[in-house]
mmCIF file of C-alpha atoms in Angstrom:
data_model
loop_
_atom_site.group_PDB
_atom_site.id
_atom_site.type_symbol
_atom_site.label_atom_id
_atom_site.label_comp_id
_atom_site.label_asym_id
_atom_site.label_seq_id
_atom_site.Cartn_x
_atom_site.Cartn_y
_atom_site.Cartn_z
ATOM 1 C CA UNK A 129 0.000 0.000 0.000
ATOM 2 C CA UNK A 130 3.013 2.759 0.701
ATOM 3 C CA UNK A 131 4.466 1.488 -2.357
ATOM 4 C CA UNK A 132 1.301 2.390 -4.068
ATOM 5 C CA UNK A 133 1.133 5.506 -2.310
ATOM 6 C CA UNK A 134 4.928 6.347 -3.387
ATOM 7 C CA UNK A 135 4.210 5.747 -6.823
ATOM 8 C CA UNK A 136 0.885 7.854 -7.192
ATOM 9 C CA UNK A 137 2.513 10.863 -5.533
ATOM 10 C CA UNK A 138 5.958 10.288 -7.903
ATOM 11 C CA UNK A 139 3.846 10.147 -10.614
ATOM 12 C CA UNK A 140 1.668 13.507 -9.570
ATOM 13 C CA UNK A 141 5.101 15.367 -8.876
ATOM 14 C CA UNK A 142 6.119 14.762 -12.563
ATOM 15 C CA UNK A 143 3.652 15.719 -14.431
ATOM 16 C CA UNK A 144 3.703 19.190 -12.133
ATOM 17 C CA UNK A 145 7.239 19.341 -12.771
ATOM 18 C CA UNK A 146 6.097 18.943 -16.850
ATOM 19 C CA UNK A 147 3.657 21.350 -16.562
ATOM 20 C CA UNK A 148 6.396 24.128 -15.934
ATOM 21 C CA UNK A 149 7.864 23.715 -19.285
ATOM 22 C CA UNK A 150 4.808 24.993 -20.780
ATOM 23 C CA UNK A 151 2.847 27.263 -17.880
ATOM 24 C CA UNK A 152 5.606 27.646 -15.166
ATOM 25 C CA UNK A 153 4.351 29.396 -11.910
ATOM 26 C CA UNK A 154 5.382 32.429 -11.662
ATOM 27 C CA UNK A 155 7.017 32.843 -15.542
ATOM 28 C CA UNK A 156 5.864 36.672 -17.640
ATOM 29 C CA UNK A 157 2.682 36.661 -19.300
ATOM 30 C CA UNK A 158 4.050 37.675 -22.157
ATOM 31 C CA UNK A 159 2.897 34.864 -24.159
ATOM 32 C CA UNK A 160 -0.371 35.044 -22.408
ATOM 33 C CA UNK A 161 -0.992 38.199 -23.458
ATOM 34 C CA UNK A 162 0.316 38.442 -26.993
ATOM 35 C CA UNK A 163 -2.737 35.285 -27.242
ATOM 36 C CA UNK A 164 -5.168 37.389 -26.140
ATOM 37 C CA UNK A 165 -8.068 38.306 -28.644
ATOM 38 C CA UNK A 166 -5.796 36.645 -31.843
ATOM 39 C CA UNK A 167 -8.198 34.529 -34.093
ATOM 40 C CA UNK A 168 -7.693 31.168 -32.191
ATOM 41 C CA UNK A 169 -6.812 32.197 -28.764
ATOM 42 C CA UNK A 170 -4.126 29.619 -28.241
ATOM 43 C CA UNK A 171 -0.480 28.536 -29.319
ATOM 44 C CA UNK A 172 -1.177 25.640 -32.244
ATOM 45 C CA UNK A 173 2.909 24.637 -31.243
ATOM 46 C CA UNK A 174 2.060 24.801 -27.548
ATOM 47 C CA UNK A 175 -0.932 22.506 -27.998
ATOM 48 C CA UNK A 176 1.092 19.936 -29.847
ATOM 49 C CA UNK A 177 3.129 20.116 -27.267
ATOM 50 C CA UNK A 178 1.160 19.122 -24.568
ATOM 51 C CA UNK A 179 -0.392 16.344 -26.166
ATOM 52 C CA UNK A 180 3.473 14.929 -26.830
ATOM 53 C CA UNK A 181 3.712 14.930 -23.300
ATOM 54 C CA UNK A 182 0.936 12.507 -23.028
ATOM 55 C CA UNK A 183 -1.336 14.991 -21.354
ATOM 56 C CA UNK A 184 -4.463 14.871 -23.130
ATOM 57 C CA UNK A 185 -4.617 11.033 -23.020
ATOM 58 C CA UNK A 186 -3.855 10.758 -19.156
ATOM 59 C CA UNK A 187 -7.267 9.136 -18.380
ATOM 60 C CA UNK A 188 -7.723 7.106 -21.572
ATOM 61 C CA UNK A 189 -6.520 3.543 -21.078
ATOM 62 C CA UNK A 190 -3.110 2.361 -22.580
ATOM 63 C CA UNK A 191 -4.660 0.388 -25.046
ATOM 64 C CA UNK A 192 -6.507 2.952 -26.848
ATOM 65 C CA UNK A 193 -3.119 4.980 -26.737
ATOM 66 C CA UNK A 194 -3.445 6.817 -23.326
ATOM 67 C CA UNK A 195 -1.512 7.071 -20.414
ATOM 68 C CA UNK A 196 -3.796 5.324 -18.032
ATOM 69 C CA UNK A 197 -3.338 7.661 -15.275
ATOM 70 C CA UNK A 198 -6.026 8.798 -13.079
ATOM 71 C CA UNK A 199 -7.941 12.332 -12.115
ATOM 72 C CA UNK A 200 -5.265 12.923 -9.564
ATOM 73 C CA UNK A 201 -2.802 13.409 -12.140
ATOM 74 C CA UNK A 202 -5.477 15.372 -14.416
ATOM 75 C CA UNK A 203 -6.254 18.020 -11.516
ATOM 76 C CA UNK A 204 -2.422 18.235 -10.074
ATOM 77 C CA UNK A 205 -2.044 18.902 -13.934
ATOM 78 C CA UNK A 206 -4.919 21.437 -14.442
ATOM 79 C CA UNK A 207 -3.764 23.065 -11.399
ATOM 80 C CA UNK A 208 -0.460 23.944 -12.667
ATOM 81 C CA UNK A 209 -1.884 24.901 -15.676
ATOM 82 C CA UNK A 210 -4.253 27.045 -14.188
ATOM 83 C CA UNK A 211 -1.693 28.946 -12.029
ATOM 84 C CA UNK A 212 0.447 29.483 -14.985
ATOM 85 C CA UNK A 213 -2.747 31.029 -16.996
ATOM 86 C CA UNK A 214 -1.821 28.313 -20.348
ATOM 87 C CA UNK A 215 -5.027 29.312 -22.884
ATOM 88 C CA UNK A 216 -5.065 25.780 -24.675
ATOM 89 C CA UNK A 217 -8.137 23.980 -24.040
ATOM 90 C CA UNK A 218 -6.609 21.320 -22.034
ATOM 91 C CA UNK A 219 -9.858 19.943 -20.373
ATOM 92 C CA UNK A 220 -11.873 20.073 -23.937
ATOM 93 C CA UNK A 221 -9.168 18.136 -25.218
ATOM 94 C CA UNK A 222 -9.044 15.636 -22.881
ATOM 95 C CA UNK A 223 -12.972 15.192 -22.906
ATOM 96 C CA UNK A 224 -12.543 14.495 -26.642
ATOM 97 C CA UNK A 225 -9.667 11.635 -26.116
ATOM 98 C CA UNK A 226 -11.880 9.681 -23.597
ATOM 99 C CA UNK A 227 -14.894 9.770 -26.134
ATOM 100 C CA UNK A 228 -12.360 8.668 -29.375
ATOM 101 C CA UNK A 229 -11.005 6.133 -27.143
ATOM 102 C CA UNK A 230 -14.740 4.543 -26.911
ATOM 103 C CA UNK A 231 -14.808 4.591 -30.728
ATOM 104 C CA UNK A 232 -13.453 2.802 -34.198
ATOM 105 C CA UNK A 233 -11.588 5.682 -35.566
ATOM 106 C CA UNK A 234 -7.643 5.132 -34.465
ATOM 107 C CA UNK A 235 -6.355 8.022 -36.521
ATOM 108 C CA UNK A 236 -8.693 11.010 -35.443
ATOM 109 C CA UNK A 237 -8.318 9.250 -31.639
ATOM 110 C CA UNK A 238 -4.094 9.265 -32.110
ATOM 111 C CA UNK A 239 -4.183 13.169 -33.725
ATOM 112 C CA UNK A 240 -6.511 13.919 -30.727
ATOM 113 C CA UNK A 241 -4.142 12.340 -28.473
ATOM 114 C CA UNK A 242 -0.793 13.838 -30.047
ATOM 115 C CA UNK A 243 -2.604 17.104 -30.351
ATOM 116 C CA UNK A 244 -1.853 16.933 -33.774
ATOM 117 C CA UNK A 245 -5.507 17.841 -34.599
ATOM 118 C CA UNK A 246 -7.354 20.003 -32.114
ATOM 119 C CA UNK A 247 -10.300 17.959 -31.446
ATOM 120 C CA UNK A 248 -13.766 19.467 -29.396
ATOM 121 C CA UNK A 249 -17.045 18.166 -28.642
ATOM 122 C CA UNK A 250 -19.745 20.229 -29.000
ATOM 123 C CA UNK A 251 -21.957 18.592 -26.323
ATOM 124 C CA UNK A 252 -23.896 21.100 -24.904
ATOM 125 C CA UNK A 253 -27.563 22.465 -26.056
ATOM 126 C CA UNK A 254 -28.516 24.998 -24.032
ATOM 127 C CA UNK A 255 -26.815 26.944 -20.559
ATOM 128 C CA UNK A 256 -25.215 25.520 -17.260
ATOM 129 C CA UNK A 257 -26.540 21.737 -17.166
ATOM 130 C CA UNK A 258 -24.620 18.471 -17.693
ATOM 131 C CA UNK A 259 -27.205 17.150 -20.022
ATOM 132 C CA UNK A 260 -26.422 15.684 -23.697
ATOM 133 C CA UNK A 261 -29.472 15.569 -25.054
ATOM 134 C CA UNK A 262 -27.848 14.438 -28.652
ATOM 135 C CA UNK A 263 -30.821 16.273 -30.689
ATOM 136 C CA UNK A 264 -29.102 15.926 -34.114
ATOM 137 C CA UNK A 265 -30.445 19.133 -35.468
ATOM 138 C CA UNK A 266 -29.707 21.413 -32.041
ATOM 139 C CA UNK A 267 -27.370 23.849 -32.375
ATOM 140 C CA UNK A 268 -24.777 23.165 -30.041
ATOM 141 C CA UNK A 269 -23.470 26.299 -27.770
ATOM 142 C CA UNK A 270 -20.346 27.621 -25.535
ATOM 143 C CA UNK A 271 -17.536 25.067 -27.161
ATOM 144 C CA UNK A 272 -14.518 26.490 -25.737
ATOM 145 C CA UNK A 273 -11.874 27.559 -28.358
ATOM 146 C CA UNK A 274 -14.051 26.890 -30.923
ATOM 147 C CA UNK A 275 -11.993 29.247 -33.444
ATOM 148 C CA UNK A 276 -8.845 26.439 -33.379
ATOM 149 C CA UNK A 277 -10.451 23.293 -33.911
ATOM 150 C CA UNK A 278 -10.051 21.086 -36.558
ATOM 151 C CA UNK A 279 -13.075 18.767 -36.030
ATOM 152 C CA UNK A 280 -16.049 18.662 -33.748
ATOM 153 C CA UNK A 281 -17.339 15.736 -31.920
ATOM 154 C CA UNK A 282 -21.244 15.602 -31.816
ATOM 155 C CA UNK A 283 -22.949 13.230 -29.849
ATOM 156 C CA UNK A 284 -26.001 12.096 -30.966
ATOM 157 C CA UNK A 285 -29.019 10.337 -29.651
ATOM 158 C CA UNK A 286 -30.340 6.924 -31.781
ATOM 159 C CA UNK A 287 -33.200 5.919 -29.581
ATOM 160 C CA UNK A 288 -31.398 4.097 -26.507
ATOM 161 C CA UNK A 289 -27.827 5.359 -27.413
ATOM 162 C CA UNK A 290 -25.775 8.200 -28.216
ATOM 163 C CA UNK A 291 -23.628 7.941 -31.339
ATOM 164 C CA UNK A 292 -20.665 10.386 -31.588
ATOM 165 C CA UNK A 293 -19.727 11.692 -35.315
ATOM 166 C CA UNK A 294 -17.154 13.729 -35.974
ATOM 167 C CA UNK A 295 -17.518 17.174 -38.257
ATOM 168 C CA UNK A 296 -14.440 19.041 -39.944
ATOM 169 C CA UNK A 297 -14.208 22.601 -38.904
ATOM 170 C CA UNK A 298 -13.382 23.743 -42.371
ATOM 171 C CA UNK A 299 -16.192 24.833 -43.638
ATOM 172 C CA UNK A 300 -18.954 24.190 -40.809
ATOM 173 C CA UNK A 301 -21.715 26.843 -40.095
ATOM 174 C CA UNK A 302 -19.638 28.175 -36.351
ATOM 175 C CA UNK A 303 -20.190 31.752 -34.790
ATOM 176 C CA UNK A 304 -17.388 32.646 -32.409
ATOM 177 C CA UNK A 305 -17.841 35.165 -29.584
ATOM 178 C CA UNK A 306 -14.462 36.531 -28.033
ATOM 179 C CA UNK A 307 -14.647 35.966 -24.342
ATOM 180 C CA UNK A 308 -13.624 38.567 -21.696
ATOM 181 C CA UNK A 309 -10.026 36.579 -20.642
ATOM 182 C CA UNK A 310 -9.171 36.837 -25.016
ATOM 183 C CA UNK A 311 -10.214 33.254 -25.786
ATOM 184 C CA UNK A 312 -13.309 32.362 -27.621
ATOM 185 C CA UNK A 313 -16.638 30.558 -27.021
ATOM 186 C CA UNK A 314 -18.256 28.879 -30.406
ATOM 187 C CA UNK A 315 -21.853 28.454 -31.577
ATOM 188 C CA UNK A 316 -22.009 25.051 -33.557
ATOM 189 C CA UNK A 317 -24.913 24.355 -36.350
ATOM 190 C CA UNK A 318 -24.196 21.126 -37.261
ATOM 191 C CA UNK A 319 -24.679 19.257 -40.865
ATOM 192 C CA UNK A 320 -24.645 15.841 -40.366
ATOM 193 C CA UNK A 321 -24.547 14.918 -43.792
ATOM 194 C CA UNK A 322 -20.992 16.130 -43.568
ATOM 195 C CA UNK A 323 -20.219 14.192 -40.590
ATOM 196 C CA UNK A 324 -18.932 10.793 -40.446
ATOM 197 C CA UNK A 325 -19.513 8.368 -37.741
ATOM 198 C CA UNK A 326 -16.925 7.482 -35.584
ATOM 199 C CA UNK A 327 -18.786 5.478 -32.114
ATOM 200 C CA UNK A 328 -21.916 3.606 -32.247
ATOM 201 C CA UNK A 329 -22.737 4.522 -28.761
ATOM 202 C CA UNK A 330 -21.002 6.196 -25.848
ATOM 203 C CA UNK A 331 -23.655 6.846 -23.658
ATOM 204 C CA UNK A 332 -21.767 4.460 -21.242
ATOM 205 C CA UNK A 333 -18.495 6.933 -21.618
ATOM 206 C CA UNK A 334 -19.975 10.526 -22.037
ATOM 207 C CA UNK A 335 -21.200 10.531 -18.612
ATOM 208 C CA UNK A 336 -18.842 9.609 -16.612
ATOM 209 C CA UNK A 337 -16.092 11.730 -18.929
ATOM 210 C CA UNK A 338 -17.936 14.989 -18.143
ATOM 211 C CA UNK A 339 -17.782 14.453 -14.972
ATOM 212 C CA UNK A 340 -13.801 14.404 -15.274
ATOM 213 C CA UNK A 341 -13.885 17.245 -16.943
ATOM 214 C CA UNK A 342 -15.717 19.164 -14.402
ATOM 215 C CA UNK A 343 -13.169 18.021 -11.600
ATOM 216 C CA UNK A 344 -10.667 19.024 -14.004
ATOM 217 C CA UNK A 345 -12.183 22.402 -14.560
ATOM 218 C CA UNK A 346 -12.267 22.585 -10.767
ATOM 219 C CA UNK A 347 -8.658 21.914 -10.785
ATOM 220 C CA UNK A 348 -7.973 24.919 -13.221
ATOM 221 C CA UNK A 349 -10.010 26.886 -10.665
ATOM 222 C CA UNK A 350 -7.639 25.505 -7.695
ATOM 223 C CA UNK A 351 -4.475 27.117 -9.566
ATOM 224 C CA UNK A 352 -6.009 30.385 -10.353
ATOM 225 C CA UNK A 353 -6.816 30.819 -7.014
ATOM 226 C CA UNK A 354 -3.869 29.796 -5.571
ATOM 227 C CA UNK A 355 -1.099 31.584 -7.941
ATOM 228 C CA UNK A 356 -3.270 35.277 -7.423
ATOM 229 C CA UNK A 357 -3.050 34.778 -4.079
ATOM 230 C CA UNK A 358 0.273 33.854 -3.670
ATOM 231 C CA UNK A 359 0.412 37.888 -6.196
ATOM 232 C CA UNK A 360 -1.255 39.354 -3.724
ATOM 233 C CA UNK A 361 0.698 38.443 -0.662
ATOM 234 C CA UNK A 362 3.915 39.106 -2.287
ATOM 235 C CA UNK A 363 2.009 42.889 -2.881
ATOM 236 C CA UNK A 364 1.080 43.015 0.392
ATOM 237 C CA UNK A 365 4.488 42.609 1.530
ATOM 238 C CA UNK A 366 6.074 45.249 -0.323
ATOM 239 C CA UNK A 367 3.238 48.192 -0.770
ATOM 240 C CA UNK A 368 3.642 50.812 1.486
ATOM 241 C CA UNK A 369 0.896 53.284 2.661
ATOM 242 C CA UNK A 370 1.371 56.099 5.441
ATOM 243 C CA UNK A 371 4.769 54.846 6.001
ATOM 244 C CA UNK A 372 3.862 50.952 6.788
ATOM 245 C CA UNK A 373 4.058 48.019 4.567
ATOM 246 C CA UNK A 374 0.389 47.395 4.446
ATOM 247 C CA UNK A 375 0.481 43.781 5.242
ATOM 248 C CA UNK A 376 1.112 44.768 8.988
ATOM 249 C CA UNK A 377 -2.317 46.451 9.159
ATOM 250 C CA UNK A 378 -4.345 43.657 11.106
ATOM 251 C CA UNK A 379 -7.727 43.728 8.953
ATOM 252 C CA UNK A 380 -5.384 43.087 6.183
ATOM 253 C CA UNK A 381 -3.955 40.272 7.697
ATOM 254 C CA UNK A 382 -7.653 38.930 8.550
ATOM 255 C CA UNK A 383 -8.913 39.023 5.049
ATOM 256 C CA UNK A 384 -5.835 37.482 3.549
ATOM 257 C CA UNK A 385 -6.013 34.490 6.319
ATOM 258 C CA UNK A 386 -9.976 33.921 5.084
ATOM 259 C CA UNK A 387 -8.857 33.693 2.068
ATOM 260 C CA UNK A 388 -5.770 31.003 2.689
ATOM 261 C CA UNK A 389 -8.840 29.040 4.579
ATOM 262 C CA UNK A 390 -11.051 29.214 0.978
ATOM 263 C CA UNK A 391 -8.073 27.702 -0.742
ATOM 264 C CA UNK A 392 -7.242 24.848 1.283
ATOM 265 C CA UNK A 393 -11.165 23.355 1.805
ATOM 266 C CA UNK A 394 -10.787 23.944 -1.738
ATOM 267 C CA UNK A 395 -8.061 22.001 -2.529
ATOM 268 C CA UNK A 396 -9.471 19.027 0.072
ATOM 269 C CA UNK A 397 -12.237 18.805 -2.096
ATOM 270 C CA UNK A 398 -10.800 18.963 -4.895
ATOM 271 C CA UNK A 399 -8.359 16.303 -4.389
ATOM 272 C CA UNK A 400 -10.732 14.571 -1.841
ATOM 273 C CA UNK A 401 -13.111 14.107 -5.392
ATOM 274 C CA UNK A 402 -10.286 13.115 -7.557
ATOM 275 C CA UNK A 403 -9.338 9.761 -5.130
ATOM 276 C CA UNK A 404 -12.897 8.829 -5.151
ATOM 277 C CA UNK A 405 -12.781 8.672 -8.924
ATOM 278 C CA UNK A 406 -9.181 6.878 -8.405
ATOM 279 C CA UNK A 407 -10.489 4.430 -6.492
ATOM 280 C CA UNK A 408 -13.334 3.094 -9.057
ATOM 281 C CA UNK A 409 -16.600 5.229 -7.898
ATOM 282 C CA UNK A 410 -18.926 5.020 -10.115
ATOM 283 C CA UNK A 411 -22.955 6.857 -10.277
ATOM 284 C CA UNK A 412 -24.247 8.394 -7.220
ATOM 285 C CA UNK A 413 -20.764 8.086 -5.247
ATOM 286 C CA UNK A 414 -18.745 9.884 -8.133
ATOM 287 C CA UNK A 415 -21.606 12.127 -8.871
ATOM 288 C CA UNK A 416 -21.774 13.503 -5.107
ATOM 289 C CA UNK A 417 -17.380 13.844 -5.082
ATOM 290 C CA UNK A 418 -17.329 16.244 -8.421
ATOM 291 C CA UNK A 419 -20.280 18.231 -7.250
ATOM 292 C CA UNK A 420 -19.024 18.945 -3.840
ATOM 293 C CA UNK A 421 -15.307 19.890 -5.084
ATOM 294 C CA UNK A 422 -16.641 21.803 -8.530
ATOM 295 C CA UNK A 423 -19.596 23.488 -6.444
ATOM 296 C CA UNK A 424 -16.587 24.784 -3.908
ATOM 297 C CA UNK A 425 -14.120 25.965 -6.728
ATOM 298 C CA UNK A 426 -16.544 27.698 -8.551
ATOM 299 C CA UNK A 427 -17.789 29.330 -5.617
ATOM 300 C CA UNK A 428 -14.792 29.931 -3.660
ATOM 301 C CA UNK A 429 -12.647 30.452 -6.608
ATOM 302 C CA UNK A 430 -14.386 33.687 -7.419
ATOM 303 C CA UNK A 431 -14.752 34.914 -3.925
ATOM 304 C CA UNK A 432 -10.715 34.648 -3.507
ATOM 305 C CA UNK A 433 -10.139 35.481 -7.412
ATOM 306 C CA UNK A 434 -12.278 39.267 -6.550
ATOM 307 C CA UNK A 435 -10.729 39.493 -2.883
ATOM 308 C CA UNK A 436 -7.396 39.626 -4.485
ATOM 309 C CA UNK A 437 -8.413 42.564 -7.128
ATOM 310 C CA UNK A 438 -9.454 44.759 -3.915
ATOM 311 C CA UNK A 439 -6.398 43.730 -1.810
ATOM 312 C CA UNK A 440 -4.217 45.489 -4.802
ATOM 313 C CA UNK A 441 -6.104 48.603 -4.368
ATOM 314 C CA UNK A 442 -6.669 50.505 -7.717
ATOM 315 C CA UNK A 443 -3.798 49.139 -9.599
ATOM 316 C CA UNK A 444 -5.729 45.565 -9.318
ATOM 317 C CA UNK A 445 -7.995 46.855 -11.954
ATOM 318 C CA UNK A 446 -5.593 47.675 -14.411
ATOM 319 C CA UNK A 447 -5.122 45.650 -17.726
ATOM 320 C CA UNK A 448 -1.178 46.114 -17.513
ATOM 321 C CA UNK A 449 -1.671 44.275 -14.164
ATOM 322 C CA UNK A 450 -1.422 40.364 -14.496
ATOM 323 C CA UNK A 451 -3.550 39.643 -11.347
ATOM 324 C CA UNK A 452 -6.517 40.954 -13.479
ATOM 325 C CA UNK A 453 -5.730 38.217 -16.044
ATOM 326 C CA UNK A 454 -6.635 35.467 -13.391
ATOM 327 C CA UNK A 455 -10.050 37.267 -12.303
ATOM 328 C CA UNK A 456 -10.733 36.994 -16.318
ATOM 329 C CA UNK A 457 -10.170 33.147 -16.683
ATOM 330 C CA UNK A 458 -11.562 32.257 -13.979
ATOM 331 C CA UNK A 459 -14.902 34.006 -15.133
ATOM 332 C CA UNK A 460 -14.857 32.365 -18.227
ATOM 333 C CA UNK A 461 -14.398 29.049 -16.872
ATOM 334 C CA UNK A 462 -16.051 28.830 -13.405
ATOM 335 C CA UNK A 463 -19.598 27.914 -15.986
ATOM 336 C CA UNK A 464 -17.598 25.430 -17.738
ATOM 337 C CA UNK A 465 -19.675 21.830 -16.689
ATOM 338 C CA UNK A 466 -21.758 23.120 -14.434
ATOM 339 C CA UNK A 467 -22.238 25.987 -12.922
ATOM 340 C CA UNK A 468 -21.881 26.287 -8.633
ATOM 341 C CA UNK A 469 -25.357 26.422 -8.348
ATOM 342 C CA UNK A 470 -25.839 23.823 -10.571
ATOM 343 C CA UNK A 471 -23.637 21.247 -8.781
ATOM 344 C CA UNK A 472 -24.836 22.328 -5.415
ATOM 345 C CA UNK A 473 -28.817 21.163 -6.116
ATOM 346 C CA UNK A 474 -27.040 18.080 -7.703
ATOM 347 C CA UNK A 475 -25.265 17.377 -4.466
ATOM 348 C CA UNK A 476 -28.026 17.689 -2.247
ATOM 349 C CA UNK A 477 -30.400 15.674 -4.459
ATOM 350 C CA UNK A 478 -27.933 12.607 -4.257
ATOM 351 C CA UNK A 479 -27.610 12.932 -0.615
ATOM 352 C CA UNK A 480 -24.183 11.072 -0.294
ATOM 353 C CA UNK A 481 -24.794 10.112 3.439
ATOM 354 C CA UNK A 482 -27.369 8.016 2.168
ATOM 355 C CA UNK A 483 -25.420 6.366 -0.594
ATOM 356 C CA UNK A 484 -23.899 2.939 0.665
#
């Protein structure tokens, strides 16, 4: 069991350590910035990069190509990712390997895994649920990044099952909205006479993989969070005002410590919901983990993310200033799978304590 234990948290320190080579904690957000607002809203190299790490096939098995990981290496690598603000749709991506890996199609599931091809699944029909309804002629709304992809996934309902086809970008009927952090949100009307099929049916898979994504999501949340506070206790450090570094003055002190105490429940949901999916759980069990930890990231996550604006004082609200940047993402993405609100009636409708 140590040995186990040893392994997992080996495993969890390397792929943080990897992380740094593409969003390290701490780096300039120069590159971050020169992304924002540009017609994809992402680095096409950077992308490919990460998926030659391995990183969007972490939770798809090793024989469909994956790394065969679990969730606690997905959030520890989310988390980094967060922190170092990285704009490629990492948790899109990685909701689009676990579907390919359910289907027949071995070359769009390795370019999705390489990030060779930039692969989304426009899943979603209408505002904060975790519903696929699969209506083949819905238009499907809020895929993140839209403007880079090369192919959409749509999942689509045949009577008991949902089929998943894949659609080429080129030429498909997509609005794009530019969202506030410079990224992009897509409006998908699909043609499925221009689709080809690609899984019979992964109503078994779909589930359970946007449920992943929404602990990843949570774990993007977690390193926002974490990295602006860790900016805003370096500021109050060093800002003077009437002759005292401000982080002496007590009510300071007070809101900075509730906000320490935000991050770490946090982070023990967080990773508290990412060894219950380790260790098998599946339906009401798994359900009840991801809603608690993504209900408390969203939540908390914005609470900290705004606290930190208003401990910088004016120059918080500045564009030139990065800690800004981090209020930005984490507005964009606190909806992604689910909103707070959504995850907290979910949570108390499964009532875990009652779940053997």
């Amino acid at each position: 069991m140590s040995a186990a234990i040893d392994d997992r948290t080996e495993s969890i320190r390397m792929i943080r350590d990897s992380a740094g080579a593409v969003a390290p904690r701490g780096g300039d957000s120069k590159r971050v910035r020169a992304l924002r607002f540009t017609p994809t809203g992402f680095d096409r190299a950077v992308f490919a990069e990460m998926g030659a790490l391995g990183w969007f096939g972490l939770a798809v098995p090793e024989e469909a190509g994956g790394a065969g990981l679990g969730m606690s290496e997905a959030v520890a690598l989310a988390e980094e990712l967060g922190a170092g603000l990285a704009p490629e749709p990492l948790v899109p991506a990685m909701l689009s390997g676990r579907l390919l890996a359910a289907g027949d199609d071995a070359a769009l599931l390795g370019g999705a895994l390489t990030g060779e091809k930039v692969v989304l699944t426009a899943w979603q029909e209408r505002a904060d649920t975790l519903t696929v309804p699969g209506t083949p002629d819905a238009p499907r709304v809020f895929i993140p990044m839209a403007a880079g992809a090369d192919t959409f996934l749509l999942p689509v309902r045949e009577a008991n099952r949902i089929a998943l086809h894949a659609l080429p970008a080129a030429g498909a009927d997509v609005t794009i909205e530019k969202a506030m952090d410079g990224g992009n949100i897509g409006t998908l009307r699909a043609d499925l006479s221009r689709a080809t099929r690609v899984a019979d049916d992964v109503g078994a898979v779909i589930e359970q993989a946007l449920d992943e994504a929404a602990l990843a999501t949570s774990g993007l949340m977690l390193g926002l969070m974490e990295r602006a506070f860790e900016m805003t206790l370096a500021y109050l450090r060093t800002r003077q005002q009437f002759g005292r570094i401000i982080g002496t003055f007590q009510s300071l002190q007070h809101r900075a410590a509730d906000l320490k105490v935000h991050i770490a429940l946090t982070r023990a949901a967080v990773e508290s919901a990412a060894a219950v999916l380790d260790s098998g759980a599946t339906g009401a069990v798994r359900q009840a983990a991801v809603s608690k930890a993504k209900h408390r990231a969203a939540e908390s996550g914005m609470l900290v993310l705004r606290q930190c604006i208003q401990l910088h004082g004016g120059i918080g609200y500045t564009d030139e200033y990065d800690v800004g940047l981090y209020l930005r993402r984490g507005m964009v993405i606190m909806n992604q799978y689910g909103s707070a609100t959504l995850h907290r009636r979910r949570f108390m409708a499964l009532a875990p304590e009652d779940v053997e």
